[in-house]
Amino acid sequence: MKNKNRLGIGMLLSILVLLIFIPLITSFSGNNSGYSIPIGYEGIGTGVGESIGGVSVPIKKFNVDRDLLRAELKQGETKKDSLVITNEGETILAFSINVIGLEDMILVMENDFVLLPGESKEITVYLSASENQPIKLYTGKLLVTANYEMKLIAVILDVTKKKPLFDINAKVHNVTKKVLKGEDVEADITMINVGDFKEIDVTLHYAVRDLDGNTINFREETMAVKEKLSIARRLRLPEDIDYGTYLFYAEVRYGKEKAMSTDVFEVVEVKPVVEVRRFARILDFRNYILIMLLTIICILLGTIAYKSSRIFMFRFRYNELKRETASLSERKLEIKRKFRQLRSVEEGINIERFNTLLLNIISNVKENRVDEETISRYNKLVDIYNKIRPSKIRRKDKLELYRRVVWIRKYLMRYIE
């Protein structure tokens, strides 16, 4: 009973701590939904219908499902991507797609086409790097125009070596995916030595860049990498930086070999409340201590609850085995009792058969009729006596049976002689 109370108290405390702890932890969780981040490019026309001289002008408006095309390409590799363009206006639109800045690396399968109102079309785009393509980050744009309406789609291509000596991955922290001017943007950088596993010194270059490839801020460090190295680095954004989407660029160099990786983040005018709270908690070191204490408390309570449950289950199983043992003992005694009853019945039957044979033999002797049948009955009488002799009947009864057998034998022997 004491262990049950301890288990109940431990579980109750664990639930109370988790009810306090989980909201704090969940506030740190980020959105891992990939790269669906607004780029900040908007169409140059409003697409709102106008009235000229009392005549209504049809609305001209279209939508592109992607604001950013991004791919990592090895030298000599080609990847397929697509855009979906929808005519959301009230009139037929003639579309044209032009590549800006990456003409040799982007192939649009259908540059010119027409869409009716409400119609959509998927446009296939091939992104490729030649065998001798220089290893670096390439940025460009796709310009989609339709009857003087325009939209810009940003394109980012990371070209890496076909058989790289190093691999690198940069991932911006979720809490800094949207930052204010003058704040820090922080990223986790992982470098992997996929070539020789001996420790070598590499140069790490990380920077904040805009979508045109211009560097806003950067740093360089030299460090040793053996197999794998993961670090976190941050860069401060200028106070006069423009709002929009930017790249956190990381590059590792070893001699003439280099590898690069990028991730996107957004500079915003006002942070969502949840983001501000996350960032404030990250900066407050006291929350780290609180999290550690709560974690330790949860572990201790969980350990107590686990041990208490183990003890409870052990005792429960012990009592079950004890009850089963008692039940088996009772069954064993019952079987012995029934066996004794059966033996008693068998002994009674043998004694009855013995007496019957004895009377038959005595009857034959009185009639002076001793033949083979009488001798056979005598032999059966001896066999029954031999069965009764090891039984647990009274000694007096055994002696009486023995005297009768001896008497009959003597009489038969005199008769035979």
Tab-separated table of C-alpha atoms in Angstrom:
chain	number	residue	atom	x	y	z
A	1	MET	CA	0.000	0.000	0.000
A	2	LYS	CA	2.883	2.301	0.814
A	3	ASN	CA	4.440	1.715	-2.611
A	4	LYS	CA	1.099	2.368	-4.314
A	5	ASN	CA	0.845	5.724	-2.538
A	6	ARG	CA	4.434	6.551	-3.492
A	7	LEU	CA	3.732	5.640	-7.124
A	8	GLY	CA	0.610	7.796	-7.180
A	9	ILE	CA	2.421	10.782	-5.638
A	10	GLY	CA	5.356	10.415	-8.058
A	11	MET	CA	3.081	10.298	-11.103
A	12	LEU	CA	1.047	13.265	-9.873
A	13	LEU	CA	4.187	15.357	-9.374
A	14	SER	CA	5.463	14.337	-12.825
A	15	ILE	CA	2.208	15.442	-14.456
A	16	LEU	CA	2.240	18.782	-12.612
A	17	VAL	CA	5.854	19.481	-13.628
A	18	LEU	CA	5.173	18.542	-17.240
A	19	LEU	CA	2.109	20.814	-17.344
A	20	ILE	CA	4.420	23.675	-16.377
A	21	PHE	CA	7.378	22.513	-18.456
A	22	ILE	CA	5.777	21.587	-21.794
A	23	PRO	CA	4.453	25.084	-22.674
A	24	LEU	CA	7.938	26.506	-22.132
A	25	ILE	CA	9.566	23.813	-24.274
A	26	THR	CA	7.021	24.061	-27.066
A	27	SER	CA	7.677	27.775	-27.279
A	28	PHE	CA	11.196	26.882	-28.491
A	29	SER	CA	10.000	24.549	-31.234
A	30	GLY	CA	10.295	26.003	-34.719
A	31	ASN	CA	8.533	25.495	-37.960
A	32	ASN	CA	10.345	22.864	-40.032
A	33	SER	CA	8.233	23.219	-43.112
A	34	GLY	CA	11.100	23.668	-45.567
A	35	TYR	CA	11.710	26.825	-47.557
A	36	SER	CA	8.245	28.337	-47.802
A	37	ILE	CA	9.500	31.808	-46.974
A	38	PRO	CA	8.235	34.905	-48.693
A	39	ILE	CA	10.868	36.565	-50.848
A	40	GLY	CA	9.442	40.010	-50.788
A	41	TYR	CA	9.142	40.511	-54.565
A	42	GLU	CA	5.764	41.703	-55.571
A	43	GLY	CA	4.187	42.269	-58.937
A	44	ILE	CA	4.656	45.748	-60.319
A	45	GLY	CA	0.938	46.297	-61.090
A	46	THR	CA	-1.855	46.303	-58.595
A	47	GLY	CA	-4.161	44.190	-60.709
A	48	VAL	CA	-7.185	46.221	-59.540
A	49	GLY	CA	-9.877	47.026	-62.055
A	50	GLU	CA	-10.299	50.654	-63.067
A	51	SER	CA	-13.069	52.697	-64.586
A	52	ILE	CA	-12.166	55.040	-67.437
A	53	GLY	CA	-14.850	57.347	-68.747
A	54	GLY	CA	-17.519	55.180	-67.148
A	55	VAL	CA	-16.186	52.031	-68.898
A	56	SER	CA	-15.115	49.162	-66.609
A	57	VAL	CA	-11.639	47.756	-67.388
A	58	PRO	CA	-11.250	43.966	-66.823
A	59	ILE	CA	-8.958	42.941	-63.928
A	60	LYS	CA	-5.529	41.689	-64.992
A	61	LYS	CA	-3.998	39.529	-62.284
A	62	PHE	CA	-1.966	36.336	-62.080
A	63	ASN	CA	-0.250	34.250	-59.434
A	64	VAL	CA	2.935	32.137	-59.314
A	65	ASP	CA	3.031	29.343	-56.733
A	66	ARG	CA	6.749	29.797	-56.042
A	67	ASP	CA	8.712	32.830	-54.904
A	68	LEU	CA	12.025	31.003	-54.809
A	69	LEU	CA	13.720	28.284	-56.831
A	70	ARG	CA	16.634	26.751	-54.975
A	71	ALA	CA	18.827	23.751	-55.826
A	72	GLU	CA	22.172	22.199	-54.961
A	73	LEU	CA	23.951	21.017	-58.098
A	74	LYS	CA	27.098	18.998	-58.538
A	75	GLN	CA	29.291	19.748	-61.520
A	76	GLY	CA	27.687	18.161	-64.588
A	77	GLU	CA	24.322	17.641	-62.839
A	78	THR	CA	20.867	18.690	-64.048
A	79	LYS	CA	17.733	18.894	-61.906
A	80	LYS	CA	14.125	19.330	-62.884
A	81	ASP	CA	11.811	21.812	-61.161
A	82	SER	CA	8.516	23.481	-62.006
A	83	LEU	CA	6.322	26.542	-61.537
A	84	VAL	CA	2.548	26.759	-61.595
A	85	ILE	CA	1.162	30.002	-63.054
A	86	THR	CA	-2.534	30.836	-62.658
A	87	ASN	CA	-4.544	33.539	-64.414
A	88	GLU	CA	-6.629	35.037	-61.586
A	89	GLY	CA	-7.906	37.934	-63.660
A	90	GLU	CA	-10.939	38.463	-65.845
A	91	THR	CA	-9.270	38.569	-69.237
A	92	ILE	CA	-6.972	36.453	-71.396
A	93	LEU	CA	-3.286	36.959	-70.540
A	94	ALA	CA	-0.272	36.357	-72.779
A	95	PHE	CA	2.698	35.264	-70.637
A	96	SER	CA	6.417	35.510	-71.208
A	97	ILE	CA	9.197	34.094	-68.981
A	98	ASN	CA	12.747	35.471	-69.172
A	99	VAL	CA	15.880	34.357	-67.305
A	100	ILE	CA	17.976	37.098	-65.692
A	101	GLY	CA	21.560	36.414	-64.648
A	102	LEU	CA	21.681	32.620	-65.093
A	103	GLU	CA	20.936	32.216	-68.774
A	104	ASP	CA	23.467	29.372	-69.169
A	105	MET	CA	22.168	27.410	-66.179
A	106	ILE	CA	18.380	27.704	-66.500
A	107	LEU	CA	16.232	26.298	-69.277
A	108	VAL	CA	12.529	27.169	-69.327
A	109	MET	CA	10.669	24.684	-71.485
A	110	GLU	CA	7.867	27.062	-72.458
A	111	ASN	CA	8.696	30.767	-72.507
A	112	ASP	CA	5.544	32.104	-74.185
A	113	PHE	CA	1.977	30.909	-73.662
A	114	VAL	CA	-1.593	32.146	-73.178
A	115	LEU	CA	-3.960	31.465	-70.256
A	116	LEU	CA	-7.711	31.987	-70.104
A	117	PRO	CA	-9.275	33.453	-66.941
A	118	GLY	CA	-9.025	30.911	-64.111
A	119	GLU	CA	-6.689	28.633	-66.103
A	120	SER	CA	-3.391	27.289	-64.658
A	121	LYS	CA	-0.284	25.922	-66.312
A	122	GLU	CA	2.718	24.049	-64.961
A	123	ILE	CA	6.004	25.237	-66.453
A	124	THR	CA	8.965	22.857	-66.354
A	125	VAL	CA	12.337	24.406	-65.517
A	126	TYR	CA	15.690	22.616	-65.838
A	127	LEU	CA	18.542	23.750	-63.592
A	128	SER	CA	21.978	22.562	-64.681
A	129	ALA	CA	25.685	23.002	-64.069
A	130	SER	CA	28.349	22.127	-66.625
A	131	GLU	CA	31.228	19.748	-65.937
A	132	ASN	CA	33.629	22.684	-65.583
A	133	GLN	CA	31.205	25.001	-63.793
A	134	PRO	CA	33.097	27.044	-61.165
A	135	ILE	CA	32.241	26.028	-57.620
A	136	LYS	CA	30.363	28.891	-56.026
A	137	LEU	CA	26.920	30.284	-55.208
A	138	TYR	CA	24.900	31.560	-58.186
A	139	THR	CA	21.904	33.877	-57.907
A	140	GLY	CA	19.514	35.026	-60.574
A	141	LYS	CA	15.853	35.657	-61.314
A	142	LEU	CA	12.990	34.581	-63.482
A	143	LEU	CA	10.904	37.467	-64.824
A	144	VAL	CA	7.282	36.501	-65.509
A	145	THR	CA	5.320	39.118	-67.474
A	146	ALA	CA	1.706	39.170	-68.661
A	147	ASN	CA	0.149	42.250	-70.284
A	148	TYR	CA	2.451	44.645	-68.392
A	149	GLU	CA	1.983	42.761	-65.099
A	150	MET	CA	5.313	41.429	-63.765
A	151	LYS	CA	6.590	39.094	-61.023
A	152	LEU	CA	10.163	38.195	-60.097
A	153	ILE	CA	11.084	34.678	-58.931
A	154	ALA	CA	14.447	34.437	-57.139
A	155	VAL	CA	16.772	31.587	-58.146
A	156	ILE	CA	19.633	30.279	-55.964
A	157	LEU	CA	21.990	27.558	-57.220
A	158	ASP	CA	24.740	26.008	-55.054
A	159	VAL	CA	27.299	24.399	-57.340
A	160	THR	CA	29.573	21.866	-55.624
A	161	LYS	CA	32.349	19.589	-56.793
A	162	LYS	CA	31.383	16.316	-58.417
A	163	LYS	CA	33.443	14.336	-55.901
A	164	PRO	CA	33.898	16.749	-53.033
A	165	LEU	CA	36.570	16.418	-50.394
A	166	PHE	CA	34.336	18.221	-47.913
A	167	ASP	CA	30.626	18.529	-47.337
A	168	ILE	CA	29.032	21.406	-45.442
A	169	ASN	CA	25.527	22.212	-44.288
A	170	ALA	CA	24.247	25.532	-42.931
A	171	LYS	CA	20.897	25.738	-41.147
A	172	VAL	CA	19.539	28.998	-39.729
A	173	HIS	CA	17.954	28.642	-36.302
A	174	ASN	CA	14.185	28.749	-36.410
A	175	VAL	CA	14.101	31.608	-33.894
A	176	THR	CA	16.154	33.748	-36.265
A	177	LYS	CA	14.327	32.861	-39.472
A	178	LYS	CA	12.665	36.255	-39.061
A	179	VAL	CA	14.869	38.945	-37.540
A	180	LEU	CA	14.820	42.689	-37.065
A	181	LYS	CA	17.372	45.186	-38.276
A	182	GLY	CA	20.456	45.251	-36.030
A	183	GLU	CA	19.822	41.805	-34.585
A	184	ASP	CA	21.930	38.670	-34.905
A	185	VAL	CA	21.157	35.821	-37.276
A	186	GLU	CA	22.478	32.471	-36.012
A	187	ALA	CA	23.043	29.216	-37.890
A	188	ASP	CA	24.309	25.715	-37.207
A	189	ILE	CA	27.203	24.822	-39.515
A	190	THR	CA	28.228	21.188	-39.973
A	191	MET	CA	31.431	20.283	-41.827
A	192	ILE	CA	32.103	16.676	-42.861
A	193	ASN	CA	35.437	15.351	-44.111
A	194	VAL	CA	34.374	12.866	-46.800
A	195	GLY	CA	37.909	12.381	-48.112
A	196	ASP	CA	40.937	11.666	-45.930
A	197	PHE	CA	39.942	11.196	-42.299
A	198	LYS	CA	43.112	12.668	-40.882
A	199	GLU	CA	42.776	15.967	-39.068
A	200	ILE	CA	43.315	18.922	-41.404
A	201	ASP	CA	43.045	22.689	-41.032
A	202	VAL	CA	40.323	24.339	-43.093
A	203	THR	CA	39.133	27.908	-43.587
A	204	LEU	CA	35.487	28.566	-42.805
A	205	HIS	CA	33.912	31.606	-44.453
A	206	TYR	CA	30.353	32.520	-43.452
A	207	ALA	CA	28.431	35.597	-44.537
A	208	VAL	CA	25.067	37.270	-44.892
A	209	ARG	CA	24.238	37.919	-48.557
A	210	ASP	CA	21.307	39.340	-50.464
A	211	LEU	CA	19.660	37.485	-53.330
A	212	ASP	CA	21.894	39.278	-55.834
A	213	GLY	CA	25.002	37.764	-54.197
A	214	ASN	CA	26.160	40.982	-52.464
A	215	THR	CA	27.868	40.410	-49.098
A	216	ILE	CA	26.336	42.303	-46.155
A	217	ASN	CA	28.535	40.948	-43.362
A	218	PHE	CA	31.029	38.091	-43.098
A	219	ARG	CA	33.681	36.384	-40.994
A	220	GLU	CA	36.448	33.852	-41.582
A	221	GLU	CA	37.930	31.305	-39.187
A	222	THR	CA	40.539	28.560	-39.371
A	223	MET	CA	39.809	25.310	-37.545
A	224	ALA	CA	40.764	21.637	-37.524
A	225	VAL	CA	38.351	19.019	-38.859
A	226	LYS	CA	38.929	15.287	-38.583
A	227	GLU	CA	35.696	13.515	-39.478
A	228	LYS	CA	32.848	15.845	-38.558
A	229	LEU	CA	32.562	19.199	-36.826
A	230	SER	CA	29.356	21.041	-35.883
A	231	ILE	CA	29.416	24.628	-34.667
A	232	ALA	CA	26.999	27.523	-34.214
A	233	ARG	CA	27.887	30.955	-35.559
A	234	ARG	CA	26.075	34.299	-35.669
A	235	LEU	CA	26.393	37.525	-37.623
A	236	ARG	CA	25.025	40.970	-36.767
A	237	LEU	CA	22.751	42.650	-39.294
A	238	PRO	CA	23.260	46.363	-40.071
A	239	GLU	CA	20.726	48.872	-38.850
A	240	ASP	CA	20.202	50.155	-42.397
A	241	ILE	CA	19.621	46.781	-44.065
A	242	ASP	CA	16.552	46.591	-46.308
A	243	TYR	CA	13.591	44.416	-45.470
A	244	GLY	CA	13.315	41.172	-47.442
A	245	THR	CA	14.878	37.750	-47.841
A	246	TYR	CA	18.606	37.102	-47.387
A	247	LEU	CA	21.016	34.174	-47.405
A	248	PHE	CA	23.224	32.806	-44.671
A	249	TYR	CA	26.173	31.590	-46.745
A	250	ALA	CA	28.810	29.149	-45.432
A	251	GLU	CA	31.886	28.007	-47.332
A	252	VAL	CA	34.700	25.668	-46.270
A	253	ARG	CA	38.042	25.788	-48.111
A	254	TYR	CA	41.042	23.472	-48.057
A	255	GLY	CA	43.668	24.398	-50.597
A	256	LYS	CA	41.898	24.585	-53.931
A	257	GLU	CA	38.998	22.478	-52.698
A	258	LYS	CA	35.870	24.137	-51.383
A	259	ALA	CA	32.238	23.375	-50.579
A	260	MET	CA	29.369	25.661	-49.722
A	261	SER	CA	25.852	25.705	-48.316
A	262	THR	CA	23.150	28.318	-47.810
A	263	ASP	CA	19.942	28.857	-45.916
A	264	VAL	CA	17.401	31.667	-46.154
A	265	PHE	CA	16.005	34.022	-43.547
A	266	GLU	CA	13.921	37.162	-43.619
A	267	VAL	CA	14.457	40.670	-42.256
A	268	VAL	CA	11.092	41.939	-41.069
A	269	GLU	CA	9.788	45.178	-39.678
A	270	VAL	CA	7.859	43.591	-36.803
A	271	LYS	CA	8.379	40.109	-35.388
A	272	PRO	CA	5.451	37.870	-34.576
A	273	VAL	CA	4.794	37.762	-30.843
A	274	VAL	CA	5.775	34.097	-30.643
A	275	GLU	CA	9.092	34.764	-32.356
A	276	VAL	CA	9.910	37.663	-30.035
A	277	ARG	CA	9.184	35.514	-27.015
A	278	ARG	CA	11.350	32.714	-28.332
A	279	PHE	CA	14.243	35.061	-28.969
A	280	ALA	CA	13.858	36.691	-25.566
A	281	ARG	CA	13.943	33.299	-23.866
A	282	ILE	CA	17.011	32.244	-25.800
A	283	LEU	CA	18.866	35.374	-24.704
A	284	ASP	CA	17.889	34.957	-21.056
A	285	PHE	CA	20.389	32.574	-19.481
A	286	ARG	CA	18.185	32.092	-16.443
A	287	ASN	CA	15.708	30.173	-18.568
A	288	TYR	CA	18.414	27.683	-19.452
A	289	ILE	CA	18.982	27.069	-15.736
A	290	LEU	CA	15.245	26.701	-15.211
A	291	ILE	CA	15.005	24.197	-18.047
A	292	MET	CA	17.895	22.199	-16.615
A	293	LEU	CA	16.327	22.137	-13.144
A	294	LEU	CA	12.950	21.115	-14.509
A	295	THR	CA	14.590	18.405	-16.580
A	296	ILE	CA	16.439	17.054	-13.541
A	297	ILE	CA	13.221	17.118	-11.485
A	298	CYS	CA	11.353	15.272	-14.224
A	299	ILE	CA	14.122	12.664	-14.421
A	300	LEU	CA	14.130	12.167	-10.634
A	301	LEU	CA	10.347	11.899	-10.456
A	302	GLY	CA	10.338	9.554	-13.397
A	303	THR	CA	13.017	7.398	-11.722
A	304	ILE	CA	11.033	7.261	-8.476
A	305	ALA	CA	7.856	6.392	-10.336
A	306	TYR	CA	9.686	3.750	-12.363
A	307	LYS	CA	11.265	2.110	-9.311
A	308	SER	CA	8.005	2.251	-7.393
A	309	SER	CA	6.183	0.645	-10.297
A	310	ARG	CA	8.869	-2.060	-10.494
A	311	ILE	CA	8.491	-2.822	-6.782
A	312	PHE	CA	4.711	-2.824	-7.081
A	313	MET	CA	4.809	-5.146	-10.081
A	314	PHE	CA	7.305	-7.434	-8.291
A	315	ARG	CA	5.105	-7.714	-5.213
A	316	PHE	CA	2.015	-8.151	-7.317
A	317	ARG	CA	3.700	-10.977	-9.238
A	318	TYR	CA	5.016	-12.487	-5.994
A	319	ASN	CA	1.511	-12.582	-4.515
A	320	GLU	CA	0.189	-14.095	-7.731
A	321	LEU	CA	2.845	-16.822	-7.613
A	322	LYS	CA	2.130	-17.386	-3.925
A	323	ARG	CA	-1.567	-17.827	-4.632
A	324	GLU	CA	-0.789	-20.148	-7.531
A	325	THR	CA	1.563	-22.187	-5.314
A	326	ALA	CA	-1.097	-22.484	-2.623
A	327	SER	CA	-3.610	-23.537	-5.237
A	328	LEU	CA	-1.212	-26.172	-6.584
A	329	SER	CA	-0.603	-27.495	-3.054
A	330	GLU	CA	-4.326	-27.788	-2.447
A	331	ARG	CA	-4.758	-29.608	-5.730
A	332	LYS	CA	-1.903	-31.950	-4.860
A	333	LEU	CA	-3.472	-32.772	-1.495
A	334	GLU	CA	-6.818	-33.321	-3.168
A	335	ILE	CA	-5.238	-35.703	-5.672
A	336	LYS	CA	-3.500	-37.608	-2.863
A	337	ARG	CA	-6.764	-37.881	-0.966
A	338	LYS	CA	-8.587	-39.195	-4.022
A	339	PHE	CA	-5.727	-41.596	-4.724
A	340	ARG	CA	-5.946	-42.933	-1.185
A	341	GLN	CA	-9.666	-43.345	-1.645
A	342	LEU	CA	-9.091	-45.262	-4.848
A	343	ARG	CA	-6.507	-47.477	-3.149
A	344	SER	CA	-8.890	-48.099	-0.305
A	345	VAL	CA	-11.597	-49.100	-2.766
A	346	GLU	CA	-9.166	-51.362	-4.599
A	347	GLU	CA	-8.062	-52.982	-1.351
A	348	GLY	CA	-11.691	-53.531	-0.364
A	349	ILE	CA	-12.393	-55.163	-3.721
A	350	ASN	CA	-9.354	-57.449	-3.345
A	351	ILE	CA	-10.387	-58.476	0.197
A	352	GLU	CA	-13.903	-59.209	-1.055
A	353	ARG	CA	-12.517	-61.337	-3.911
A	354	PHE	CA	-10.213	-63.083	-1.414
A	355	ASN	CA	-13.110	-63.990	0.864
A	356	THR	CA	-15.225	-65.195	-2.061
A	357	LEU	CA	-12.461	-67.499	-3.327
A	358	LEU	CA	-11.789	-68.719	0.205
A	359	LEU	CA	-15.446	-69.680	0.700
A	360	ASN	CA	-15.497	-71.504	-2.648
A	361	ILE	CA	-12.376	-73.467	-1.768
A	362	ILE	CA	-13.723	-74.370	1.705
A	363	SER	CA	-16.991	-75.489	0.119
A	364	ASN	CA	-15.153	-77.765	-2.314
A	365	VAL	CA	-13.025	-79.195	0.496
A	366	LYS	CA	-16.089	-80.007	2.608
A	367	GLU	CA	-17.591	-81.844	-0.343
A	368	ASN	CA	-14.310	-83.736	-0.858
A	369	ARG	CA	-14.160	-82.217	-4.327
A	370	VAL	CA	-10.616	-81.033	-4.853
A	371	ASP	CA	-9.978	-80.734	-8.545
A	372	GLU	CA	-8.059	-78.488	-10.947
A	373	GLU	CA	-10.621	-75.717	-10.524
A	374	THR	CA	-10.033	-75.744	-6.774
A	375	ILE	CA	-6.262	-75.585	-7.273
A	376	SER	CA	-6.727	-72.655	-9.748
A	377	ARG	CA	-8.857	-70.826	-7.203
A	378	TYR	CA	-6.186	-71.381	-4.600
A	379	ASN	CA	-3.525	-69.848	-6.912
A	380	LYS	CA	-5.752	-66.822	-7.471
A	381	LEU	CA	-6.228	-66.610	-3.719
A	382	VAL	CA	-2.429	-66.470	-3.260
A	383	ASP	CA	-2.097	-63.765	-5.953
A	384	ILE	CA	-4.731	-61.614	-4.248
A	385	TYR	CA	-2.996	-62.123	-0.913
A	386	ASN	CA	0.315	-60.955	-2.418
A	387	LYS	CA	-1.431	-57.789	-3.628
A	388	ILE	CA	-3.038	-57.112	-0.278
A	389	ARG	CA	0.117	-57.747	1.751
A	390	PRO	CA	1.951	-54.398	0.823
A	391	SER	CA	-1.217	-52.375	1.459
A	392	LYS	CA	-1.806	-50.282	4.534
A	393	ILE	CA	-4.557	-52.380	6.087
A	394	ARG	CA	-4.303	-53.335	9.746
A	395	ARG	CA	-1.624	-55.829	10.713
A	396	LYS	CA	-4.211	-57.938	12.514
A	397	ASP	CA	-6.194	-58.298	9.272
A	398	LYS	CA	-3.056	-59.229	7.343
A	399	LEU	CA	-2.224	-61.985	9.897
A	400	GLU	CA	-5.747	-63.326	9.657
A	401	LEU	CA	-5.513	-63.516	5.863
A	402	TYR	CA	-2.130	-65.202	6.149
A	403	ARG	CA	-3.506	-67.864	8.577
A	404	ARG	CA	-6.320	-68.638	6.195
A	405	VAL	CA	-3.964	-69.061	3.233
A	406	VAL	CA	-1.651	-71.305	5.300
A	407	TRP	CA	-4.589	-73.391	6.549
A	408	ILE	CA	-5.943	-73.921	3.066
A	409	ARG	CA	-2.487	-74.848	1.757
A	410	LYS	CA	-1.942	-77.416	4.523
A	411	TYR	CA	-5.333	-78.948	3.943
A	412	LEU	CA	-4.803	-79.186	0.216
A	413	MET	CA	-1.369	-80.706	0.712
A	414	ARG	CA	-2.871	-83.452	2.975
A	415	TYR	CA	-5.531	-84.088	0.467
A	416	ILE	CA	-3.066	-84.398	-2.400
A	417	GLU	CA	-0.834	-86.783	-0.396
